[in-house]
XYZ file of C-alpha atoms in Angstrom:
631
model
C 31.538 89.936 206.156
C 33.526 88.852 209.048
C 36.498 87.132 208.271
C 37.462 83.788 209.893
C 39.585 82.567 212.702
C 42.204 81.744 210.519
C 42.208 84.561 207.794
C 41.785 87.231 210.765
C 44.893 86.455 213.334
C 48.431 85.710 212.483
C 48.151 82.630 214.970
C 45.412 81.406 212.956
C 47.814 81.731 209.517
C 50.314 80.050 211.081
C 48.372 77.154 212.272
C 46.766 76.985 208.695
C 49.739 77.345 206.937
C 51.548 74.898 209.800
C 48.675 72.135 208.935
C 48.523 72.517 205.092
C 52.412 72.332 204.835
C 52.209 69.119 206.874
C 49.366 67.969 204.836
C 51.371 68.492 201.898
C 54.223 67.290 203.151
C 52.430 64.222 203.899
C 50.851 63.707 200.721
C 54.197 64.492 199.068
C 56.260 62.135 201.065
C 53.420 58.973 200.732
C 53.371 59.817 196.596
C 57.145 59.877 196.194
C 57.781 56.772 198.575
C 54.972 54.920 197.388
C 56.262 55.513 193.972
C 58.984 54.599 194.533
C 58.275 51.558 196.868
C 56.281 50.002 193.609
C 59.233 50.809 191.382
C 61.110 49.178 194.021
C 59.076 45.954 194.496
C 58.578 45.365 191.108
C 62.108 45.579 190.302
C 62.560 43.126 193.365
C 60.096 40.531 192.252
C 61.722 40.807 188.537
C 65.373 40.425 189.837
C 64.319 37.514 192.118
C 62.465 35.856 189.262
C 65.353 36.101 186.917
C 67.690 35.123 190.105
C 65.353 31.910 190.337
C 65.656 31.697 186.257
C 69.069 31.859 185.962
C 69.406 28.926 188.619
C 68.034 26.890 186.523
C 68.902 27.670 183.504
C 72.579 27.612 185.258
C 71.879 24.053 185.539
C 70.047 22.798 182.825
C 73.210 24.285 180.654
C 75.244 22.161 182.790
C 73.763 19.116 182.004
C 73.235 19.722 178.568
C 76.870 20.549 178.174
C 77.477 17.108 179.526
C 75.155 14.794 177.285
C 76.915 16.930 174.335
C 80.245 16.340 175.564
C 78.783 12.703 176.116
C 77.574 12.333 172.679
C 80.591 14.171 170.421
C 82.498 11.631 172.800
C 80.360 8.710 171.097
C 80.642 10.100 167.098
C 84.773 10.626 167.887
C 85.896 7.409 169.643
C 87.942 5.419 168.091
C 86.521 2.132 169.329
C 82.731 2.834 168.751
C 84.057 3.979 165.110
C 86.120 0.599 164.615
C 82.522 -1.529 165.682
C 80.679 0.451 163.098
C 83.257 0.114 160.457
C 83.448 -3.715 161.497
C 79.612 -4.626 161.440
C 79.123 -2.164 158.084
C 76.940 -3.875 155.561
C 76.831 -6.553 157.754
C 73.549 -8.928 158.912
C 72.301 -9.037 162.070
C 75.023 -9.926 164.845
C 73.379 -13.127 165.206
C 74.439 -14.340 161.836
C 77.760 -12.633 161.148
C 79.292 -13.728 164.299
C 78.716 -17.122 163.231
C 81.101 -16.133 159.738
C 83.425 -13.665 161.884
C 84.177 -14.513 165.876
C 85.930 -11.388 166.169
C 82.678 -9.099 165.973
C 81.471 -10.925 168.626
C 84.289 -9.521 170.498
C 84.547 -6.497 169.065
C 80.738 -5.990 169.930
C 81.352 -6.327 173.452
C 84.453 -4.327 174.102
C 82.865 -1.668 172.829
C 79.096 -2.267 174.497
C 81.550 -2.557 177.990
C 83.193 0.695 177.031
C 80.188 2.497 176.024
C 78.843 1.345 178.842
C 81.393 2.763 181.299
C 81.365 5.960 180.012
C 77.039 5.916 180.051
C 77.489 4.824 183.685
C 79.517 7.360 184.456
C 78.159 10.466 183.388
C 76.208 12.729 186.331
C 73.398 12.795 183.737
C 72.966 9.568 182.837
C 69.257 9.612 184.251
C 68.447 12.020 181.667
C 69.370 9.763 178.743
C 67.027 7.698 179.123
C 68.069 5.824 175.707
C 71.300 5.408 173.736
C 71.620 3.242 170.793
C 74.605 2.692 168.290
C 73.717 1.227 165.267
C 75.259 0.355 161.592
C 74.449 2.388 158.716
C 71.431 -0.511 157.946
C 69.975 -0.554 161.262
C 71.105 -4.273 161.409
C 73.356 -3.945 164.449
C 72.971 -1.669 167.085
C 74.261 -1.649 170.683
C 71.035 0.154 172.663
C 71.466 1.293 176.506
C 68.640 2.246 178.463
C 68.449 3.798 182.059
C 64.634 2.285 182.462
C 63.300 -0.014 180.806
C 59.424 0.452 181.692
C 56.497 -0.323 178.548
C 59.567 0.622 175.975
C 59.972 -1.994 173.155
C 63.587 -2.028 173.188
C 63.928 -4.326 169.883
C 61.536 -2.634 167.518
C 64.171 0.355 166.217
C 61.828 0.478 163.314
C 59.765 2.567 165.367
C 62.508 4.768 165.409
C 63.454 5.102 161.848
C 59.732 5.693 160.918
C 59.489 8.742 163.429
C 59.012 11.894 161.973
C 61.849 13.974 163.245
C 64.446 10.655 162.390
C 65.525 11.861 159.138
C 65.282 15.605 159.488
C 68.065 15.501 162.387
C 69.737 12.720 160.721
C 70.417 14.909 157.810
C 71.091 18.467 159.925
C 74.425 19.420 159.807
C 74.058 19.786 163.212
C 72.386 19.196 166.519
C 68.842 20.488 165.946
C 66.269 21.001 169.086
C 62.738 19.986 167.534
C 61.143 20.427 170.722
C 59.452 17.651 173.026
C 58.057 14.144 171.288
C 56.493 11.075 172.482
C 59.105 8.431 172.644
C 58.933 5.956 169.978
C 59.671 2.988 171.796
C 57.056 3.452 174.448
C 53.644 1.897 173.759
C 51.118 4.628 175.545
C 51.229 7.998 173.719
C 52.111 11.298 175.863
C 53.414 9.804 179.151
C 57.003 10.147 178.648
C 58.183 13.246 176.248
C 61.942 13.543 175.379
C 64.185 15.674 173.870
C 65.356 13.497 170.449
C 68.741 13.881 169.394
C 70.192 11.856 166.129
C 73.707 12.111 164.390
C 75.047 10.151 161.612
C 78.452 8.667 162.379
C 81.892 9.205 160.006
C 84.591 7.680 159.207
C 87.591 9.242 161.266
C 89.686 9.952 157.707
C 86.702 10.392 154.943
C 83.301 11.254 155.056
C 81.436 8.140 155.092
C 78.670 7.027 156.700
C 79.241 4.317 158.507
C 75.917 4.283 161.180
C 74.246 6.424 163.487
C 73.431 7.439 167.417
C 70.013 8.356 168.862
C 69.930 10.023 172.417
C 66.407 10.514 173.909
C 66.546 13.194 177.157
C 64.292 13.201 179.323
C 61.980 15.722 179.849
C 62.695 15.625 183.610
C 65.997 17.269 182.411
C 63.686 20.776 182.904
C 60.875 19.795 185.347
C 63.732 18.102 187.481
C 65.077 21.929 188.527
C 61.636 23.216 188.504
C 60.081 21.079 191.335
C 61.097 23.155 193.994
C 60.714 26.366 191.993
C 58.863 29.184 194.613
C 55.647 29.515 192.490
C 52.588 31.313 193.827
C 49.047 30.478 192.354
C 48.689 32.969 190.210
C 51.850 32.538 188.937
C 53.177 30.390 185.888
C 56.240 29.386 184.055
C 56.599 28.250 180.519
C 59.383 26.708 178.557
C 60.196 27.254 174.716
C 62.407 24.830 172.102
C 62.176 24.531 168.567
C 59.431 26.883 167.941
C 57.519 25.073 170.416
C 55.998 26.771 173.367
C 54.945 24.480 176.818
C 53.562 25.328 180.250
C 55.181 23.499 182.838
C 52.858 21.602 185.016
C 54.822 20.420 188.222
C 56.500 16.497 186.076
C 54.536 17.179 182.780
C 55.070 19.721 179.837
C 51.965 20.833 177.719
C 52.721 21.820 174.816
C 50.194 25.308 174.146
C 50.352 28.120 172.107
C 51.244 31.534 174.344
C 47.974 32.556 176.342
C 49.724 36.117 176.378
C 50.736 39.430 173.941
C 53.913 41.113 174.643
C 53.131 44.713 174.899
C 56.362 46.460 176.342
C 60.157 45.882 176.985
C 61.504 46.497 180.863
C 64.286 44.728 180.455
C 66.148 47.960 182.327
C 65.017 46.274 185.696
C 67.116 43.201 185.267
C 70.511 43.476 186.030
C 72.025 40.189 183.692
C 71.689 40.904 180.049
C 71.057 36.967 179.092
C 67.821 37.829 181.005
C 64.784 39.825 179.635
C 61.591 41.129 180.892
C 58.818 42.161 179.234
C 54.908 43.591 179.813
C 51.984 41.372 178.668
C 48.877 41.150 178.025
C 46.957 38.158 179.083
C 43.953 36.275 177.688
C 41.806 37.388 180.364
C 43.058 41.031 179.601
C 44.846 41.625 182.020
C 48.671 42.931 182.577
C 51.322 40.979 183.654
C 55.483 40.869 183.698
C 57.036 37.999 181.946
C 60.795 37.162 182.393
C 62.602 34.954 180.309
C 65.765 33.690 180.128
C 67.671 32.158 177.313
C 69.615 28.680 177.871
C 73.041 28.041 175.854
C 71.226 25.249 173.437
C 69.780 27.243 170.815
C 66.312 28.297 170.873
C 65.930 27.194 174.571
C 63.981 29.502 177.043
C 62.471 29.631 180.429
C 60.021 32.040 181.198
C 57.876 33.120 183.914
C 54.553 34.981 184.472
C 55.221 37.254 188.086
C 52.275 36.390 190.711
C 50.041 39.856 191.477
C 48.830 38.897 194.293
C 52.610 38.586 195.807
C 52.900 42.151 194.175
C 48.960 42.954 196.062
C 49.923 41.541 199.000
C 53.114 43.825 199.442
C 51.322 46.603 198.341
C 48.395 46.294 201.221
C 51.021 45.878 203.497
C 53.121 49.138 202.189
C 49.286 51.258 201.790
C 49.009 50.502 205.902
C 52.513 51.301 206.355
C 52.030 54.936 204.722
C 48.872 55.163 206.439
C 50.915 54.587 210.040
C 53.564 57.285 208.965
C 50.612 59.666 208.164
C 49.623 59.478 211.275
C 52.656 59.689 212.932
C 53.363 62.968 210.838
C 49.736 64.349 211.105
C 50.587 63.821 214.928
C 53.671 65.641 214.896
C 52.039 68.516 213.219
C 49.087 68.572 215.676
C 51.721 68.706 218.524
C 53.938 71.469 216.327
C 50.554 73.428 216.024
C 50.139 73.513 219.696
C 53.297 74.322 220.587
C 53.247 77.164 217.924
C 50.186 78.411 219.405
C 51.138 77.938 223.121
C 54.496 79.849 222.002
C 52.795 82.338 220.774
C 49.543 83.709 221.410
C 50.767 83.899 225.549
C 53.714 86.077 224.249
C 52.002 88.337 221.910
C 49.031 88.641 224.117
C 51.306 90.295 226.566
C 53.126 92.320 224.087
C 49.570 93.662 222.556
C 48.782 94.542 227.112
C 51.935 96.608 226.660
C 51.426 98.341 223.426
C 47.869 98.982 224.692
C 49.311 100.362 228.249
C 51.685 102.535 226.470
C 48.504 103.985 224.045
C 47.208 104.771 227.258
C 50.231 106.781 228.735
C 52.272 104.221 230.894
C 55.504 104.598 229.555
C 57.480 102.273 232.464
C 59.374 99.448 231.723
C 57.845 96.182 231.384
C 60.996 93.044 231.618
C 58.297 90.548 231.306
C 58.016 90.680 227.930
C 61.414 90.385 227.458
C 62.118 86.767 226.590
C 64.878 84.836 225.019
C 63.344 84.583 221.501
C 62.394 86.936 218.655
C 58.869 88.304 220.099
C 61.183 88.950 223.509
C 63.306 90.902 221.075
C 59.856 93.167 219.726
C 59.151 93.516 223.689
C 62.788 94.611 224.273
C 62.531 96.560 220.948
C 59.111 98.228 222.382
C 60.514 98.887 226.064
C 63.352 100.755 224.552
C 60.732 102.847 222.582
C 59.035 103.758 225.413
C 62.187 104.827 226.799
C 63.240 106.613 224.261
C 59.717 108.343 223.681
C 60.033 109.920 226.956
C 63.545 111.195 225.987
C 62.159 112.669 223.129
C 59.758 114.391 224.773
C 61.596 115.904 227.920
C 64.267 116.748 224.705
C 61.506 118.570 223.020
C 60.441 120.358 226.221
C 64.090 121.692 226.871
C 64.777 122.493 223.442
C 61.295 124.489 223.652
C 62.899 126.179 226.699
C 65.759 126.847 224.999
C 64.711 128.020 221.753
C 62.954 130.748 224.160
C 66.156 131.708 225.309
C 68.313 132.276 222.432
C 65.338 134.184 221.023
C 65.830 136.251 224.047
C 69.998 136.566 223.852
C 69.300 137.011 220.323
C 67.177 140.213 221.084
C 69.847 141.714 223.281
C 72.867 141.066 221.254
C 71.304 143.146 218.331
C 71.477 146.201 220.473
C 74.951 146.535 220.559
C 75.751 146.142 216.745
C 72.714 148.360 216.161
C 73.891 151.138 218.483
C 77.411 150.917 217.285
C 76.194 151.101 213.548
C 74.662 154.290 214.934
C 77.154 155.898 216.277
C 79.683 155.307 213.916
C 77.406 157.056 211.492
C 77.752 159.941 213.346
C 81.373 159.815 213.616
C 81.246 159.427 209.540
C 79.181 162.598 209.860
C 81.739 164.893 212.184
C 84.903 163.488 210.423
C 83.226 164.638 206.844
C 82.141 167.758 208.295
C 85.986 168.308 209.805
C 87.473 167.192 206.379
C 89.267 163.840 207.862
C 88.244 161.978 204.804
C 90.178 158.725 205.550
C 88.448 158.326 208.947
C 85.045 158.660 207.195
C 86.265 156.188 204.714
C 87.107 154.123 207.559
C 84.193 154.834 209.260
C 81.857 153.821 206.566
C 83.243 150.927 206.020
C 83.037 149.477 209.671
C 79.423 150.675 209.615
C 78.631 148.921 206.543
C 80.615 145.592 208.137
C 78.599 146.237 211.953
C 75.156 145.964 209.781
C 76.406 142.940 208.235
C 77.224 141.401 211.069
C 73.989 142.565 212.876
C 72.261 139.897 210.033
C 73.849 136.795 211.057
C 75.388 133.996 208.770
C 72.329 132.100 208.174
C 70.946 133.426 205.105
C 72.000 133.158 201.359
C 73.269 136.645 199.882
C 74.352 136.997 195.827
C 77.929 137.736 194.897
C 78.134 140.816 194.981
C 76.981 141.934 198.451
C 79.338 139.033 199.827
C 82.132 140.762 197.536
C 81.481 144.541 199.244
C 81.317 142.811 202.173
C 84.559 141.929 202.348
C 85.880 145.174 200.370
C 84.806 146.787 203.407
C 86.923 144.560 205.615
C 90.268 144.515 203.007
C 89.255 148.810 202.926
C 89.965 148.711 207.051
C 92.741 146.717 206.961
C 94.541 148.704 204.417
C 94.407 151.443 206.661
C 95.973 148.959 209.470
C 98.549 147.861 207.044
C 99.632 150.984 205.306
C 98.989 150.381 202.130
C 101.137 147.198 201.858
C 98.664 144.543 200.457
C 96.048 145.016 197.614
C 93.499 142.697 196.765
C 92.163 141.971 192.737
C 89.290 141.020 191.323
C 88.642 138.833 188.466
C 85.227 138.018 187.862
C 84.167 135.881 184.594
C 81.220 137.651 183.286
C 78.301 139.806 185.096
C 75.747 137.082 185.911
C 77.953 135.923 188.541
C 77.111 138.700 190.674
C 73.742 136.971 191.026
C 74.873 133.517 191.892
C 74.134 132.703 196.066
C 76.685 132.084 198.193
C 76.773 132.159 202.068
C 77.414 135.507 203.706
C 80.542 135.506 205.871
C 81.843 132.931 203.656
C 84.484 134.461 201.389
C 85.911 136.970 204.966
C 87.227 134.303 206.634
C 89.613 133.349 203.741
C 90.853 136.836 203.112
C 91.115 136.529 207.097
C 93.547 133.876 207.193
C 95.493 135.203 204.177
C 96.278 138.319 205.530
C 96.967 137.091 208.977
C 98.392 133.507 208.426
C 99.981 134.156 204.977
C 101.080 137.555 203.961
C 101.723 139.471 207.673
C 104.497 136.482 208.913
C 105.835 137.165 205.853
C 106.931 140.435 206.263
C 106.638 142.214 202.845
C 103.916 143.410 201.029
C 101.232 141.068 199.817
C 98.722 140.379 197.316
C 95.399 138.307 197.176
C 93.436 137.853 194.075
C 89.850 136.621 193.757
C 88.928 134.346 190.842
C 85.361 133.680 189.930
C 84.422 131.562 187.162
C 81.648 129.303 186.519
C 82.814 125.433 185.887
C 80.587 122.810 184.416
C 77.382 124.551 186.003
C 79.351 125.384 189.275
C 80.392 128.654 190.744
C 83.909 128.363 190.994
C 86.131 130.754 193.827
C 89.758 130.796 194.100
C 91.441 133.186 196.319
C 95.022 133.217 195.666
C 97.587 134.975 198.092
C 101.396 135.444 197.662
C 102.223 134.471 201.544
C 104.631 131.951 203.258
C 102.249 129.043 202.087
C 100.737 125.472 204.347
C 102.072 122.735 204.863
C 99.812 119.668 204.019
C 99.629 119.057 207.744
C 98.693 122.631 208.386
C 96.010 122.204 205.338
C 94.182 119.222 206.883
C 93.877 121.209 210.033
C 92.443 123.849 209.258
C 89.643 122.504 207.110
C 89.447 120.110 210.150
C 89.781 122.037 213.294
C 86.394 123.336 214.736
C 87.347 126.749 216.528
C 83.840 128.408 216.587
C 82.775 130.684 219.230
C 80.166 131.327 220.747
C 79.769 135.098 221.130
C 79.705 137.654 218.888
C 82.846 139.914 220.183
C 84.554 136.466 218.399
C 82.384 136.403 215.326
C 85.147 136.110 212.935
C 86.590 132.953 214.075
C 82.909 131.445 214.571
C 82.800 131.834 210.747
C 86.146 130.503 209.985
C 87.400 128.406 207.378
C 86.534 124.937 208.989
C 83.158 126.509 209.621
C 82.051 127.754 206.113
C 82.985 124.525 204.826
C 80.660 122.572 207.056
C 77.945 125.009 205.563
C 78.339 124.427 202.531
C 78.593 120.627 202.662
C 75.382 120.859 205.054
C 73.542 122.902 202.637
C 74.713 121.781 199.269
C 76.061 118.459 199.686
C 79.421 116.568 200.838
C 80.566 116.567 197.393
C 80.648 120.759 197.367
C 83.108 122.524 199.691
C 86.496 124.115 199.936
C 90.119 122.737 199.023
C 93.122 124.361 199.356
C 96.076 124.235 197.094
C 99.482 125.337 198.544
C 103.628 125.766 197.845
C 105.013 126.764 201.284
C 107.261 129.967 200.390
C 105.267 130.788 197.429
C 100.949 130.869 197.614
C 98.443 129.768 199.265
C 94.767 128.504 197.042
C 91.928 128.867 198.486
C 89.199 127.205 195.930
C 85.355 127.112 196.893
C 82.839 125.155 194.413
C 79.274 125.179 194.899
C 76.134 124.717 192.559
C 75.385 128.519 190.433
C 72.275 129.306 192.985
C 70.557 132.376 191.480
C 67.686 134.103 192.283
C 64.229 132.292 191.177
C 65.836 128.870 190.741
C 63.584 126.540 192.332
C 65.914 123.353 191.375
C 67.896 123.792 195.133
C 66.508 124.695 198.094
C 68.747 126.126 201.138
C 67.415 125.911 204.373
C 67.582 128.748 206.605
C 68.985 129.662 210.153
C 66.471 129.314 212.730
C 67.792 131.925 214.589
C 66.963 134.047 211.680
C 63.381 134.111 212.730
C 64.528 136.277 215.411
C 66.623 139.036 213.778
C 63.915 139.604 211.537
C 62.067 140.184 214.884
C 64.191 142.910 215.225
C-alpha cells in the first residue's frame, strides 16, 4: 500500500509534526489559561464580594459600637442614676411632683441631658426609641426620633413583649434577632433590633429601673442600598439564630434556601471572611461568602451572581478562540515557510546527488547556502572532490604498486647471486683448508638469504636468534675476538614464540657500534628471554659507555630508514622495529631502553607470546611480500 504524503517525505513529517505540535500547543495553552482564568475569576468575584462585605460590615460595627457606647453611657451616668434612685417606688410623675418639687426638676435636667447626648450621637436615626424608666414602670423619660402610628404612652406594650424579660434578665446584651416594634399599631412594617438592660445602683447591686433601645432595621439595609447586586444574585443577613433575606428596605425573615457543601475559604484573603460552596433549592451550585460583624452572632452573607461569572466566561471562550486563531495562523505561516525553506533546497541537493550517480563529479556552489542543508551541499561538493582524489590516488598507487613489483624483481638478483657465489667461495676455502674464511663465509651467506626475504614476515625465535649469530659470528672476526655475546633463554617453548625478523640485529647493531667500540675495551652483550605475564619478554644488555636520556628519546624517535637495500641495516633500525611492533601488536607493545652512561645500556622488547597455530592475533603481512615469493 502506498504510503501518504505525509508518512512518505520528510517535508511532509515536518509539516505534520509542525501542525500537531501547534495543535497541541494550542490546546495546551487554551486548557491551562482557561483554567486558570476560571480559578482566577472566581477568586476575583469572591474577593470583591467579601471587599463589598467587609464595607459594610466595616460600618455597621461602627455604628453599633456607638449605640453601645451610647447605651453603657446611659446605665453609668451619674445623673440618669440619681433620677432613677429619686423617682424609685415612686407614682406617676404627675402625682409625686405635687409631694416633691424637686423631681420635677430633677426629671428635666436629666430628660435635657439625655437628650443632648441622644441628639448628638451620628446614629441617632437608628434609635428610633429610648426610654428610661423606674424599676415600676411608673416614670419613664421616652425619646423618639419619629414618632409615626407608635403609641408612645402605652409602655405596657412593652413589658408584655416576649423578648422584655429574657434580655432584661441576660447578664448581658443579647441579639434576639429582628421584632415588630411594640409600640407601633400595624404588625411587620417597622422591625428593630430590641435591646433592654436593667439599671444599678452605682455602689450595690440594686435595681433601681431599666432602658429599652429599639434599632432600626435600616441600621443594615441603610449600607445595603447601594450594594452592586446582579439578578441572580442575593444577600442574606443572620442574628440570633435567625436567618433573613434582604429585600432592598425590608428583611424577611426565611429559613436558608441553600446546603453548604464545601469550604473555599483559601480564596479570600481576610480571615474574618469565609466562603463556602452550596447547594441551592433548585439544585444548583453556588458560592456563598459571609462575613461575621463584631456583635455576636451577626453575619452578612452573599450568594455570587453566575451569570456575572457566564458572562466573563463567554467573553474569555471568544478570547481563546481569537488566540487560536492567531496561533493556528502562525503555524500555517511557520508551515510554509518550513516548506518553502526546504523542499527548494533539498530538491537541488537530491539534482546533485543524482548528477553525481550519474558521473558529474564538478562542483556545484549553488547548493551551498548559509544554513545546515548548505552545509550537506558543501559536505557533498567536498565528497565529490574528494572521490575523484581517491580515485586518481588509486590509479597511481595501481601504477606504483606495478613498479615496486618490478624493482622488487631486480633487487633479488643481486642478493641471490651473491648468496651464490659466496657458496662457492665456502666451497674453495674448505677445499684449501682456510676454515675461518668458510666460517665467515657461511655465515654471510646464511645473512644474504635472510636479507633476500625482506622484513615483512613473522619468523619464531630461533631463526631470528641464528640470524643474528651469524651477524655477531662476522663481526667477531672484525673485532678479534674482543666481544662475546650470551644467551639466556627461559625454557624451550620460547623458540617458537613470533617475533619480527630483522628485529633483534639492529639492537646488537647499535651495541656494538654505539656502545662497546667507543669504548675501547672488550665488550659483552647478553640476551635475556623470558616470558612475563603472557608476554615474550627481550632484554639485551651490553657493558658499553651507556645513553643519555636525551640520546634515548632519540633514537626510539628518530626515523633514519633508507630506502635501498645496500643500507638495509639502518632501514631496520631501532626507531624502525619499534614502529612495527606498535603497528602490528599495538601502541601499548614496543621497546624501552634502560641506561647508566659509563656502565650498560638495556635494550627491553615486550610483545604478546605469538606461536605457531594461535589464531587469537593476527599479523598482517608486507605487501611487498607478494613479490619475493614471486621470486
Amino acid at each position: 500500500m502506498k504510503k501518504s504524503f505525509f508518512a512518505k517525505t520528510i517535508r511532509g513529517r515536518i509539516i505534520a509534526m509542525t501542525a500537531g505540535i501547534t495543535l497541541i500547543i494550542t490546546f495546551i495553552t487554551v486548557a491551562v489559561c482557561f483554567s486558570v482564568f476560571q480559578s482566577f475569576l472566581h477568586r476575583n468575584q469572591i474577593q470583591t464580594a467579601e471587599f463589598n462585605l467587609q464595607l459594610v460590615a466595616n460600618s455597621v460595627n461602627s455604628d453599633m459600637e456607638d449605640i453601645l457606647y451610647f447605651n453603657d453611657w446611659l446605665l453609668a451616668n451619674n445623673q440618669v442614676l440619681s433620677y432613677l434612685e429619686s423617682f424609685k417606688g415612686k407614682e406617676r410623675m404627675t402625682y409625686a411632683s405635687r409631694e416633691d418639687k424637686g423631681l420635677r426638676t430633677i426629671a428635666l435636667a436629666t430628660f435635657d441631658r439625655v437628650k443632648e447626648e441622644y441628639m448628638a450621637s451620628s446614629t441617632q436615626k437608628y434609635m428610633t426609641r429610648l426610654i428610661i424608666s423606674s424599676d415600676n414602670a411608673n416614670n419613664l423619660l421616652q425619646f423618639i426620633y419619629l414618632s409615626g402610628e407608635s403609641s408612645p404612652h402605652n409602655v405596657q406594650r412593652l413589658l408584655s413583649a416576649d423578648f422584655y424579660s429574657y434580655l432584661y434578665n441576660s447578664p448581658d446584651y443579647q441579639w434576639i434577632g429582628f421584632v415588630d416594634d411594640p409600640f407601633f399599631n400595624i404588625s411587620g412594617n417597622n422591625p428593630i433590633i430590641p435591646l433592654v438592660r436593667p439599671v444599678y445602683k452605682s455602689y450595690n447591686s440594686d435595681i433601681i429601673g431599666w432602658t429599652y433601645l429599639s434599632i432600626s432595621s435600616n441600621i443594615v439595609t441603610d449600607y445595603l442600598k447601594s450594594y452592586p447586586l446582579a439578578d441572580d444574585s442575593a444577600l442574606y443577613f443572620s442574628m440570633g439564630g435567625k436567618f433573613y433575606r434582604i429585600d432592598g428596605d425590608h428583611v424577611v425573615e426565611m429559613s436558608p434556601d441553600f446546603t453548604v457543601e464545601t469550604d473555599i475559604s483559601q480564596n479570600v484573603l481576610d480571615s474574618g471572611t469565609r466562603a463556602q460552596t452550596v447547594r441551592m433549592a433548585d439544585g444548583s451550585h453556588r458560592t456563598l461568602v459571609s462575613r461575621a460583624l463584631e456583635p455576636e452572632g451577626w453575619c452578612l452573607y452573599q450568594i455570587l451572581s453566575e451569570q456575572q461569572l457566564q458572562a466573563q466566561r463567554r467573553f474569555y471562550i471568544l478570547l481563546m478562540f481569537a488566540i487560536c486563531l492567531v496561533i493556528l495562523s502562525l503555524g500555517g505561516a511557520l508551515m510554509y515557510l518550513l516548506n518553502r525553506t526546504i523542499s527548494q533546497p533539498v530538491a537541488l541537493v537530491k539534482k546533485k546527488i543524482d548528477a553525481i550517480s550519474a558521473g558529474d563529479f564538478s562542483r556545484d556552489e549553488s547548493i551551498e547556502w548559509d544554513h545546515e542543508i548548505g552545509d550537506i551541499g558543501k559536505g557533498i561538493n567536498d565528497l565529490s572532490r574528494s572521490v575523484v582524489t581517491l580515485m586518481d590516488k588509486r590509479v597511481a598507487d595501481e601504477q606504483q604498486k606495478k613498479d615496486l613489483q618490478y624493482q622488487i624483481l631486480q633487487s633479488q638478483i643481486n642478493p641471490h647471486f651473491l648468496y651464490n657465489t659466496l657458496n662457492s667461495i665456502k666451497w674453495m676455502a674448505t677445499i684449501q683448508g682456510a676454515s675461518g674464511i668458510a666460517e665467515m663465509t657461511t655465515a654471510l651467506a646464511r645473512l644474504m638469504k635472510s636479507i633476500a626475504k625482506g622484513t615483512g614476515s613473522l619468523v619464531t625465535l630461533r631463526e631470528e636468534l641464528d640470524l643474528v649469530k651469524d651477524y655477531f659470528l662476522i663481526q667477531q672476526y672484525r673485532y678479534g675476538g674482543s666481544i662475546s655475546i650470551e644467551y639466556h633463554i627461559e625454557s624451550e617453548e620460547l623458540y617458537q614464540c613470533r617475533i619480527h625478523r630483522f628485529s633483534l640485529q639492529p639492537i646488537i647493531e647499535n651495541a656494538l657500534f654505539h656502545g662497546i667500540e667507543p669504548k675501547g675495551t672488550a665488550g659483552k652483550i647478553v640476551v635475556d628471554v623470558k616470558r612475563t605475564d603472557g608476554l615474550l619478554d627481550i632484554s639485551i644488555t651490553d657493558n658499553g659507555i651507556g645513553m643519555t636520556p636525551d640520546v634515548i628519546e632519540r633514537v626510539l624517535s628518530n626515523d633514519d630508514e633508507g630506502k635501498t637495500k645496500a643500507d638495509f641495516f639502518k632501514q631496520v633500525g631501532i626507531h624502525n622495529v619499534n614502529q612495527r611492533i606498535k603497528y602490528d601488536f599495538g601502541p601499548e607493545y614496543g621497546i624501552t631502553i634502560e641506561s647508566v652512561p659509563g656502565e650498560y645500556t638495556t635494550m627491553r622488547i615486550l610483545i604478546p607470546c605469538v606461536i605457531p597455530g594461535d589464531e587469537d592475533i593476527s599479523i598482517p603481512e608486507n605487501p611487498l611480500d607478494e613479490g619475493e615469493k614471486k621470486l
